[in-house]
């Protein structure tokens, strides 16, 4: 691929150029998904009819529909007693408001070989809502632009507010005081927070990610974003809520391995001395359009409208119910043979993070919970009193969930505007499908399958032809699809794009290899991740992948996990296209197209500690098209064979590209929209580097929630210490994707140090500004970089992969790119996010250089670039393959 990474693809382009190529090459004429209504069975006398204007005293016929979903369920129970055909519960278009979930159990199953079908009007027309409409808005006296309304009856708390389908931002801002961590919280440099209206509403957020320039890395590992609320603030003393504070700061470490937690996942306490990245949910933080705050004590909702919004006429929804649908059977009496078609599930919340438990994240939305969770939870066999099995931490709940359920079929539906995970197919769920549905604007994981408690693994589940994008919105360590301990599951032909972290996460329990112990035994086997299209992922956090796998995946290569035929490209954060992490055993990675990654296409190697032979976890990496270029070999069970270096998509067989992503008959799922278009979300994690005596380089994480309209550019604003603007710089979205930084010049050093905020824009306007960077003053003492090290050439026929390790860090003068000089006279400029993020931890870099003559010797010289210019080069040569 080109040395500079391609631009991220945005909303109307979410099919991506590669998908357009696939469509052109697909056999036959792409069809359209029939509407949910068209697919409904023929009406029968047993069918039940529901309408938002119905009457629960009615009999549920077409002429006399009922109103509530619980009433419809009860009518269907009675009519299904002697079922001789599919029974359909017809939900007409409209909104069905739920204060409590629709609960289904074995009594609500299909009978005599037939199904119960909950049938909506399709395309978001039938909305099952957990929201309360907020009305009665009035301007707030003395606060120009701010509006307030009484909290709706029944709304005790919420974490989400939506204005005409667009998610608002809980009021947030910088922590207004300096913090010194204590055993119970913090000592602040002033009593500013104690003087807030409701200090105990406020929540500290700890965003992590890799170290990069002067960006703070907080959290509990590069892949996490924990949150804890304030319990009390008095004077300069801030007491944090328990058990969140202890669970995030007292994680048990091995006594003979300082710094190694018994959980083996992340550090024992919040990094960076407990510094919070920002604070959220306080009246005093209301200062940007789109922000809101609920004063629970006063029963008042506040909102600062975006340009063009009028709260008096807008549909403003506060998410209230924590679950919309709860389908639960038992191992002996499962819920079974139930279908859901043409429905939208929206406006549900999740309130646990707002309470004492907080959100003490460990990975992928799993958290440590309970008063002594830090000391015992999931630490089986590694510490006295540790609960079993190992790594059995607390999973984020689904706003729609199933357990001990069989034959659950979900199709043509939408999961949007949700506050936890979107859909949970949990313990004991079997023989079920999720097809041609949309998952977006979800606070956490898009979809969760199975669990990690070792009980009744989810099995024979097919997740196909779905579109998951623009998530997670709140708990940013969440993933698109989370698959725990499962069997015979297939995740195929989905499109996952514009994601804050990993796209698909498989397996669990492999971390003991960090201390030389085998991965935790688990029941997983025969799972497949195939023919998915994944791009623009890891847009906020790091150390993840397009497909990430943890732990044992089976009992042999025959029944281990198969990752095949996927097209995965344009990763932003530091990680891998396909990440075989701790204890990942018996995985096959074959026939995938992998490019645009930072660090590796397929990695990493781990020792197999199930015996003392010193072998690696058995893994097969075969017949992929990639940029990494690792040579064929068998490294003690890690087999690499038949892979192809790709210089561009033209090197990949067309049928391989055509086979990835949503199948032609279901591609209309890409056209479904769930919200009005709006301005983008603000960029995040802004960092600066000196660019000479009067300039700074600025990098940031892009706005992966683009407001439903393509991003066109960004503006970086350099601010003096008093908050006034000293200079600014614009960059197009395409140029930023290519080089990953923007230069702000014409800065007067005496006016600094400068902080920088960044806004994103699309056709509908400009985002709110990002949180500001740490302060930095330009410096004339910019030095040339040292030479890269470990330059290697991995040869193909007409192309090679040039790999190297970045030079050591050099104070404020950071590497912004590389220059590869080829012995045939060409000069290849290397830019992109990986050029920036690989330097602090000396992670490997690589680029493909194509257009070479087979069987000819070439030399490649690699030099790093800073603001001072091009540093000394390091060279390596190779003979291309004949």
Coordinates of C-alpha atoms in Angstrom, one line a residue, residues 281-710:
X281 CA -21.8 15.7 35.1
X282 CA -21.8 19.0 36.9
X283 CA -23.9 22.1 36.4
X284 CA -20.7 24.3 36.5
X285 CA -19.3 22.5 33.4
X286 CA -22.2 23.6 31.1
X287 CA -20.3 25.7 28.6
X288 CA -20.5 24.0 25.2
X289 CA -23.4 23.6 22.8
X290 CA -24.9 20.1 23.0
X291 CA -24.1 19.7 26.7
X292 CA -26.7 18.8 29.3
X293 CA -27.0 18.1 33.1
X294 CA -29.7 16.6 35.2
X295 CA -30.0 18.0 38.7
X296 CA -31.6 15.0 40.4
X297 CA -32.1 16.8 43.7
X298 CA -34.0 19.7 42.1
X299 CA -35.6 17.6 39.4
X300 CA -34.4 19.9 36.6
X301 CA -32.8 19.1 33.3
X302 CA -30.5 21.7 31.7
X303 CA -29.5 21.9 28.1
X304 CA -27.3 24.2 26.0
X305 CA -28.6 23.9 22.5
X306 CA -26.5 23.4 19.4
X307 CA -26.9 26.0 16.6
X308 CA -30.4 25.7 15.0
X309 CA -32.0 23.7 17.9
X310 CA -35.1 25.0 19.7
X311 CA -35.8 22.9 22.8
X312 CA -39.4 24.0 22.8
X313 CA -40.1 22.2 19.5
X314 CA -37.4 19.4 19.5
X315 CA -38.1 15.8 20.5
X316 CA -35.9 15.6 23.6
X317 CA -35.7 12.1 25.1
X318 CA -34.1 11.2 28.4
X319 CA -33.2 7.5 28.6
X320 CA -34.8 6.0 31.6
X321 CA -35.4 2.2 31.5
X322 CA -32.2 0.1 32.0
X323 CA -33.5 -2.8 29.9
X324 CA -36.0 -3.0 27.1
X325 CA -36.3 -6.7 26.5
X326 CA -35.4 -9.5 28.9
X327 CA -35.8 -12.9 27.4
X328 CA -34.8 -15.5 30.0
X329 CA -35.5 -19.1 30.4
X330 CA -33.8 -21.8 32.5
X331 CA -31.6 -24.7 31.6
X332 CA -34.6 -27.0 31.9
X333 CA -37.2 -24.7 30.4
X334 CA -35.6 -22.3 27.9
X335 CA -37.3 -19.6 26.0
X336 CA -37.4 -20.9 22.4
X337 CA -38.5 -20.3 18.8
X338 CA -39.1 -16.5 19.0
X339 CA -38.3 -14.0 16.3
X340 CA -38.0 -10.3 16.2
X341 CA -38.2 -8.5 12.9
X342 CA -38.4 -4.8 11.8
X343 CA -38.0 -3.3 15.3
X344 CA -35.9 -0.5 16.7
X345 CA -34.7 -0.6 20.3
X346 CA -33.7 2.8 21.7
X347 CA -33.4 5.2 24.7
X348 CA -32.3 2.8 27.4
X349 CA -29.7 3.7 30.0
X350 CA -27.4 1.9 32.5
X351 CA -27.1 3.5 35.9
X352 CA -24.5 1.3 37.7
X353 CA -21.6 3.5 36.7
X354 CA -23.3 6.5 38.3
X355 CA -23.3 4.8 41.7
X356 CA -20.7 3.5 44.1
X357 CA -19.6 0.6 41.8
X358 CA -18.6 3.1 39.1
X359 CA -16.9 1.6 36.1
X360 CA -13.6 0.0 37.2
X361 CA -12.8 -1.4 33.8
X362 CA -10.5 -4.3 33.2
X363 CA -11.1 -5.0 29.4
X364 CA -13.9 -4.8 26.8
X365 CA -16.5 -3.4 29.2
X366 CA -15.8 -6.0 31.9
X367 CA -15.4 -4.4 35.3
X368 CA -14.2 -5.4 38.8
X369 CA -17.2 -5.0 41.2
X370 CA -18.0 -5.6 44.9
X371 CA -16.6 -4.3 48.1
X372 CA -13.6 -6.6 47.9
X373 CA -13.6 -7.2 44.2
X374 CA -10.0 -5.9 43.9
X375 CA -8.9 -8.7 46.3
X376 CA -10.8 -11.7 45.1
X377 CA -13.0 -11.3 42.0
X378 CA -11.9 -13.7 39.3
X379 CA -8.5 -14.4 40.9
X380 CA -9.1 -18.1 41.2
X381 CA -6.0 -20.1 42.1
X382 CA -3.7 -17.1 42.3
X383 CA -4.6 -15.5 45.6
X384 CA -6.3 -16.7 48.8
X385 CA -10.0 -16.4 48.5
X386 CA -10.0 -15.7 44.8
X387 CA -13.3 -16.5 43.2
X388 CA -13.4 -18.9 40.2
X389 CA -13.0 -19.3 37.4
X390 CA -10.0 -17.1 36.7
X391 CA -10.9 -13.8 34.9
X392 CA -14.7 -14.1 35.7
X393 CA -15.3 -10.4 36.1
X394 CA -18.5 -8.5 35.7
X395 CA -19.9 -8.1 32.2
X396 CA -21.7 -5.0 31.0
X397 CA -25.4 -5.8 30.7
X398 CA -27.3 -5.6 27.4
X399 CA -30.2 -3.3 27.0
X400 CA -31.8 -6.2 25.1
X401 CA -30.7 -9.5 26.6
X402 CA -31.3 -13.2 26.4
X403 CA -30.2 -16.1 28.5
X404 CA -31.1 -19.8 28.4
X405 CA -32.8 -19.2 25.1
X406 CA -32.9 -21.3 21.9
X407 CA -34.0 -20.4 18.4
X408 CA -34.0 -16.7 18.9
X409 CA -33.9 -15.0 15.5
X410 CA -33.4 -11.2 15.2
X411 CA -33.5 -9.6 11.7
X412 CA -33.9 -6.3 10.0
X413 CA -33.8 -4.4 13.3
X414 CA -31.9 -1.5 14.8
X415 CA -30.1 -1.1 18.1
X416 CA -29.4 2.6 18.6
X417 CA -29.4 5.3 21.2
X418 CA -28.6 2.8 24.0
X419 CA -26.7 3.2 27.3
X420 CA -25.1 -0.2 28.0
X421 CA -24.4 -3.0 25.5
X422 CA -26.9 -3.1 22.6
X423 CA -27.7 -6.8 22.5
X424 CA -26.6 -9.6 24.8
X425 CA -26.9 -13.2 23.8
X426 CA -25.8 -14.6 27.2
X427 CA -25.5 -17.8 29.1
X428 CA -27.2 -20.8 27.6
X429 CA -28.3 -19.0 24.4
X430 CA -28.1 -21.5 21.5
X431 CA -29.2 -22.0 17.8
X432 CA -29.9 -18.3 17.3
X433 CA -29.3 -15.7 14.6
X434 CA -28.7 -12.0 14.3
X435 CA -29.0 -10.8 10.7
X436 CA -29.3 -7.7 8.6
X437 CA -29.5 -5.3 11.6
X438 CA -27.9 -2.0 12.5
X439 CA -25.9 -1.3 15.8
X440 CA -24.9 2.3 16.3
X441 CA -24.9 5.1 18.9
X442 CA -24.4 2.6 21.8
X443 CA -22.6 3.6 25.0
X444 CA -20.7 0.3 25.3
X445 CA -20.3 -3.0 23.4
X446 CA -22.4 -3.3 20.3
X447 CA -23.2 -7.0 20.8
X448 CA -22.2 -9.5 23.5
X449 CA -22.2 -13.3 23.0
X450 CA -21.7 -15.7 25.8
X451 CA -19.8 -15.0 29.0
X452 CA -16.7 -15.8 30.9
X453 CA -18.1 -17.6 34.0
X454 CA -17.8 -21.0 32.4
X455 CA -21.5 -21.7 32.6
X456 CA -23.6 -23.0 29.6
X457 CA -21.6 -21.4 26.8
X458 CA -23.5 -19.7 24.0
X459 CA -23.4 -22.0 21.0
X460 CA -24.5 -22.3 17.3
X461 CA -25.1 -18.6 17.0
X462 CA -24.8 -16.9 13.6
X463 CA -24.2 -13.2 13.4
X464 CA -24.3 -12.2 9.7
X465 CA -24.8 -9.2 7.4
X466 CA -25.1 -6.6 10.1
X467 CA -23.7 -3.1 10.2
X468 CA -22.0 -2.0 13.4
X469 CA -20.6 1.6 13.5
X470 CA -20.0 4.8 15.4
X471 CA -19.6 3.1 18.8
X472 CA -18.9 3.0 21.7
X473 CA -20.1 6.4 22.6
X474 CA -19.4 6.5 26.4
X475 CA -17.5 3.4 27.7
X476 CA -14.8 3.7 25.1
X477 CA -13.0 0.4 25.9
X478 CA -16.1 -1.4 24.4
X479 CA -15.9 -3.3 21.2
X480 CA -18.2 -3.9 18.2
X481 CA -18.8 -7.6 18.9
X482 CA -17.7 -9.3 22.1
X483 CA -17.6 -13.1 22.0
X484 CA -16.6 -14.9 25.2
X485 CA -16.7 -18.6 25.9
X486 CA -18.7 -20.0 23.0
X487 CA -19.0 -23.0 20.6
X488 CA -19.9 -23.4 17.0
X489 CA -20.5 -19.6 16.5
X490 CA -20.1 -17.8 13.2
X491 CA -19.5 -14.1 12.8
X492 CA -19.6 -13.5 9.1
X493 CA -20.3 -10.9 6.3
X494 CA -20.7 -8.1 8.8
X495 CA -19.3 -4.5 8.3
X496 CA -17.8 -2.9 11.3
X497 CA -16.4 0.7 11.0
X498 CA -15.8 3.9 12.9
X499 CA -15.1 2.2 16.2
X500 CA -13.3 3.6 19.2
X501 CA -11.5 0.4 20.0
X502 CA -11.3 -3.2 18.7
X503 CA -13.9 -4.4 16.2
X504 CA -14.4 -8.1 17.2
X505 CA -13.1 -9.5 20.4
X506 CA -13.0 -13.3 20.9
X507 CA -12.2 -15.5 23.9
X508 CA -10.8 -14.9 27.3
X509 CA -8.6 -16.1 30.1
X510 CA -5.2 -16.3 28.5
X511 CA -3.3 -13.9 30.7
X512 CA -1.6 -16.5 33.0
X513 CA 1.0 -17.0 30.3
X514 CA 2.5 -13.7 31.6
X515 CA 3.7 -15.6 34.7
X516 CA 4.5 -18.9 32.9
X517 CA 1.2 -20.6 33.6
X518 CA -1.1 -22.1 31.0
X519 CA -4.2 -20.3 29.8
X520 CA -7.4 -21.0 31.8
X521 CA -9.3 -24.1 30.5
X522 CA -12.5 -23.1 28.9
X523 CA -15.2 -24.7 26.8
X524 CA -14.7 -22.7 23.5
X525 CA -14.2 -24.5 20.2
X526 CA -15.3 -24.4 16.6
X527 CA -15.8 -20.6 16.3
X528 CA -15.4 -18.8 13.0
X529 CA -14.8 -15.1 12.1
X530 CA -15.0 -14.9 8.3
X531 CA -15.6 -12.6 5.4
X532 CA -16.2 -9.5 7.5
X533 CA -15.2 -6.0 6.3
X534 CA -13.6 -3.9 9.1
X535 CA -12.1 -0.5 8.8
X536 CA -11.5 2.8 10.7
X537 CA -11.2 1.0 14.0
X538 CA -9.2 1.8 17.2
X539 CA -9.9 5.4 16.7
X540 CA -9.5 6.3 20.4
X541 CA -7.8 3.6 22.4
X542 CA -4.8 1.4 21.8
X543 CA -3.5 -2.2 22.1
X544 CA -6.3 -3.9 20.3
X545 CA -7.1 -5.1 16.8
X546 CA -9.6 -5.7 14.0
X547 CA -10.0 -9.2 15.3
X548 CA -8.6 -9.7 18.8
X549 CA -8.4 -13.2 20.4
X550 CA -7.6 -14.2 23.9
X551 CA -7.0 -17.7 25.5
X552 CA -7.6 -21.2 24.3
X553 CA -9.9 -21.3 21.2
X554 CA -10.3 -25.1 21.0
X555 CA -8.6 -28.5 21.6
X556 CA -6.7 -28.7 18.3
X557 CA -6.1 -26.9 15.1
X558 CA -9.1 -28.7 13.7
X559 CA -11.7 -27.2 16.1
X560 CA -9.8 -24.0 17.0
X561 CA -10.9 -20.6 15.9
X562 CA -10.8 -19.8 12.2
X563 CA -10.2 -16.2 11.1
X564 CA -10.6 -16.3 7.3
X565 CA -11.5 -14.1 4.3
X566 CA -11.8 -10.9 6.3
X567 CA -10.7 -7.5 4.8
X568 CA -9.3 -5.3 7.6
X569 CA -7.8 -1.9 7.0
X570 CA -7.2 1.6 8.3
X571 CA -6.4 1.1 12.0
X572 CA -5.7 4.3 13.9
X573 CA -4.4 3.2 17.3
X574 CA -1.3 1.1 18.0
X575 CA -2.2 -2.6 17.6
X576 CA -2.6 -5.3 15.1
X577 CA -5.1 -6.2 12.3
X578 CA -5.5 -9.7 13.8
X579 CA -4.2 -9.8 17.3
X580 CA -3.5 -13.3 18.8
X581 CA -3.0 -12.2 22.4
X582 CA -2.1 -14.1 25.6
X583 CA -2.8 -17.8 25.5
X584 CA -4.4 -17.7 22.0
X585 CA -4.0 -21.3 21.0
X586 CA -5.1 -23.2 17.9
X587 CA -6.1 -20.2 15.8
X588 CA -6.0 -20.2 12.0
X589 CA -5.5 -16.9 10.3
X590 CA -6.0 -17.6 6.6
X591 CA -6.9 -15.8 3.4
X592 CA -7.4 -12.4 4.9
X593 CA -6.6 -9.0 3.4
X594 CA -4.8 -6.9 6.0
X595 CA -3.4 -3.4 5.6
X596 CA -3.1 0.0 7.1
X597 CA -2.2 -1.2 10.6
X598 CA 0.1 0.3 13.2
X599 CA 2.7 -2.2 14.4
X600 CA 1.7 -5.5 12.9
X601 CA -0.9 -7.3 10.7
X602 CA -0.9 -10.5 12.6
X603 CA 0.6 -10.8 16.1
X604 CA 1.7 -11.9 18.6
X605 CA 3.7 -15.0 19.5
X606 CA 3.2 -16.5 23.0
X607 CA 4.8 -19.4 24.7
X608 CA 2.6 -22.5 25.3
X609 CA 2.9 -23.2 29.0
X610 CA 0.7 -26.3 29.0
X611 CA 4.0 -28.3 29.0
X612 CA 7.7 -27.5 29.5
X613 CA 8.8 -28.0 25.9
X614 CA 9.2 -24.3 25.2
X615 CA 6.9 -24.4 22.2
X616 CA 4.7 -21.5 21.0
X617 CA 0.9 -21.4 21.1
X618 CA -0.1 -23.4 18.0
X619 CA -1.1 -20.9 15.3
X620 CA -1.4 -21.1 11.6
X621 CA -0.9 -17.9 9.5
X622 CA -1.5 -18.8 5.9
X623 CA -2.3 -17.4 2.5
X624 CA -3.0 -13.8 3.7
X625 CA -2.5 -10.6 1.7
X626 CA -0.7 -8.2 4.0
X627 CA 2.0 -5.5 4.3
X628 CA 3.8 -7.1 7.3
X629 CA 5.7 -9.5 5.0
X630 CA 7.0 -12.0 7.7
X631 CA 8.8 -14.8 6.0
X632 CA 7.5 -18.4 5.9
X633 CA 8.6 -20.6 8.8
X634 CA 7.7 -22.9 11.6
X635 CA 8.7 -21.4 14.9
X636 CA 7.9 -24.2 17.4
X637 CA 4.3 -24.4 16.3
X638 CA 3.8 -20.9 15.0
X639 CA 3.5 -21.7 11.3
X640 CA 3.7 -18.9 8.7
X641 CA 3.2 -20.0 5.1
X642 CA 2.1 -18.8 1.7
X643 CA 1.4 -15.2 2.6
X644 CA 1.6 -12.4 0.0
X645 CA 3.1 -8.9 0.3
X646 CA 0.6 -6.5 -1.2
X647 CA 1.6 -3.1 -2.6
X648 CA -2.0 -2.3 -3.4
X649 CA -5.5 -3.7 -3.8
X650 CA -4.7 -4.7 -7.4
X651 CA -2.4 -7.4 -5.9
X652 CA -5.5 -9.1 -4.3
X653 CA -7.7 -11.5 -6.3
X654 CA -11.0 -9.7 -7.0
X655 CA -13.1 -12.6 -5.6
X656 CA -11.4 -12.2 -2.2
X657 CA -12.3 -8.6 -2.0
X658 CA -15.8 -9.3 -3.3
X659 CA -16.4 -11.9 -0.7
X660 CA -15.9 -9.6 2.3
X661 CA -18.6 -7.5 4.0
X662 CA -22.3 -7.5 3.7
X663 CA -23.7 -9.8 1.1
X664 CA -25.3 -8.3 -2.0
X665 CA -28.9 -9.3 -1.0
X666 CA -28.6 -7.4 2.3
X667 CA -26.6 -4.3 1.5
X668 CA -29.6 -2.0 2.0
X669 CA -28.7 -2.3 5.6
X670 CA -25.9 0.2 4.9
X671 CA -28.5 2.8 3.9
X672 CA -30.5 2.7 7.1
X673 CA -30.2 5.9 9.1
X674 CA -31.1 6.2 12.8
X675 CA -30.7 9.8 13.5
X676 CA -30.8 13.3 12.1
X677 CA -27.5 14.5 10.7
X678 CA -25.6 16.8 13.0
X679 CA -22.2 18.3 13.6
X680 CA -19.5 15.7 14.5
X681 CA -18.3 14.7 17.9
X682 CA -15.3 16.6 19.1
X683 CA -11.8 15.1 18.6
X684 CA -10.0 13.6 21.6
X685 CA -6.6 13.1 23.2
X686 CA -4.9 16.3 21.8
X687 CA -1.1 16.4 22.0
X688 CA 1.6 18.8 20.9
X689 CA 5.2 18.7 20.0
X690 CA 7.6 21.5 19.2
X691 CA 8.0 22.3 15.5
X692 CA 10.7 25.0 15.8
X693 CA 11.1 28.4 17.4
X694 CA 7.6 29.7 16.6
X695 CA 5.5 26.6 15.8
X696 CA 4.0 23.5 17.2
X697 CA 2.8 20.2 15.7
X698 CA -0.6 19.0 16.9
X699 CA -1.9 15.5 16.8
X700 CA -5.3 14.1 18.1
X701 CA -7.7 11.2 17.8
X702 CA -10.1 11.9 15.0
X703 CA -13.9 12.3 15.4
X704 CA -15.1 8.8 14.6
X705 CA -18.7 9.8 15.3
X706 CA -19.1 12.0 12.3
X707 CA -22.7 13.1 12.7
X708 CA -23.9 11.2 9.7
X709 CA -22.1 13.4 7.2
X710 CA -18.5 13.1 5.9

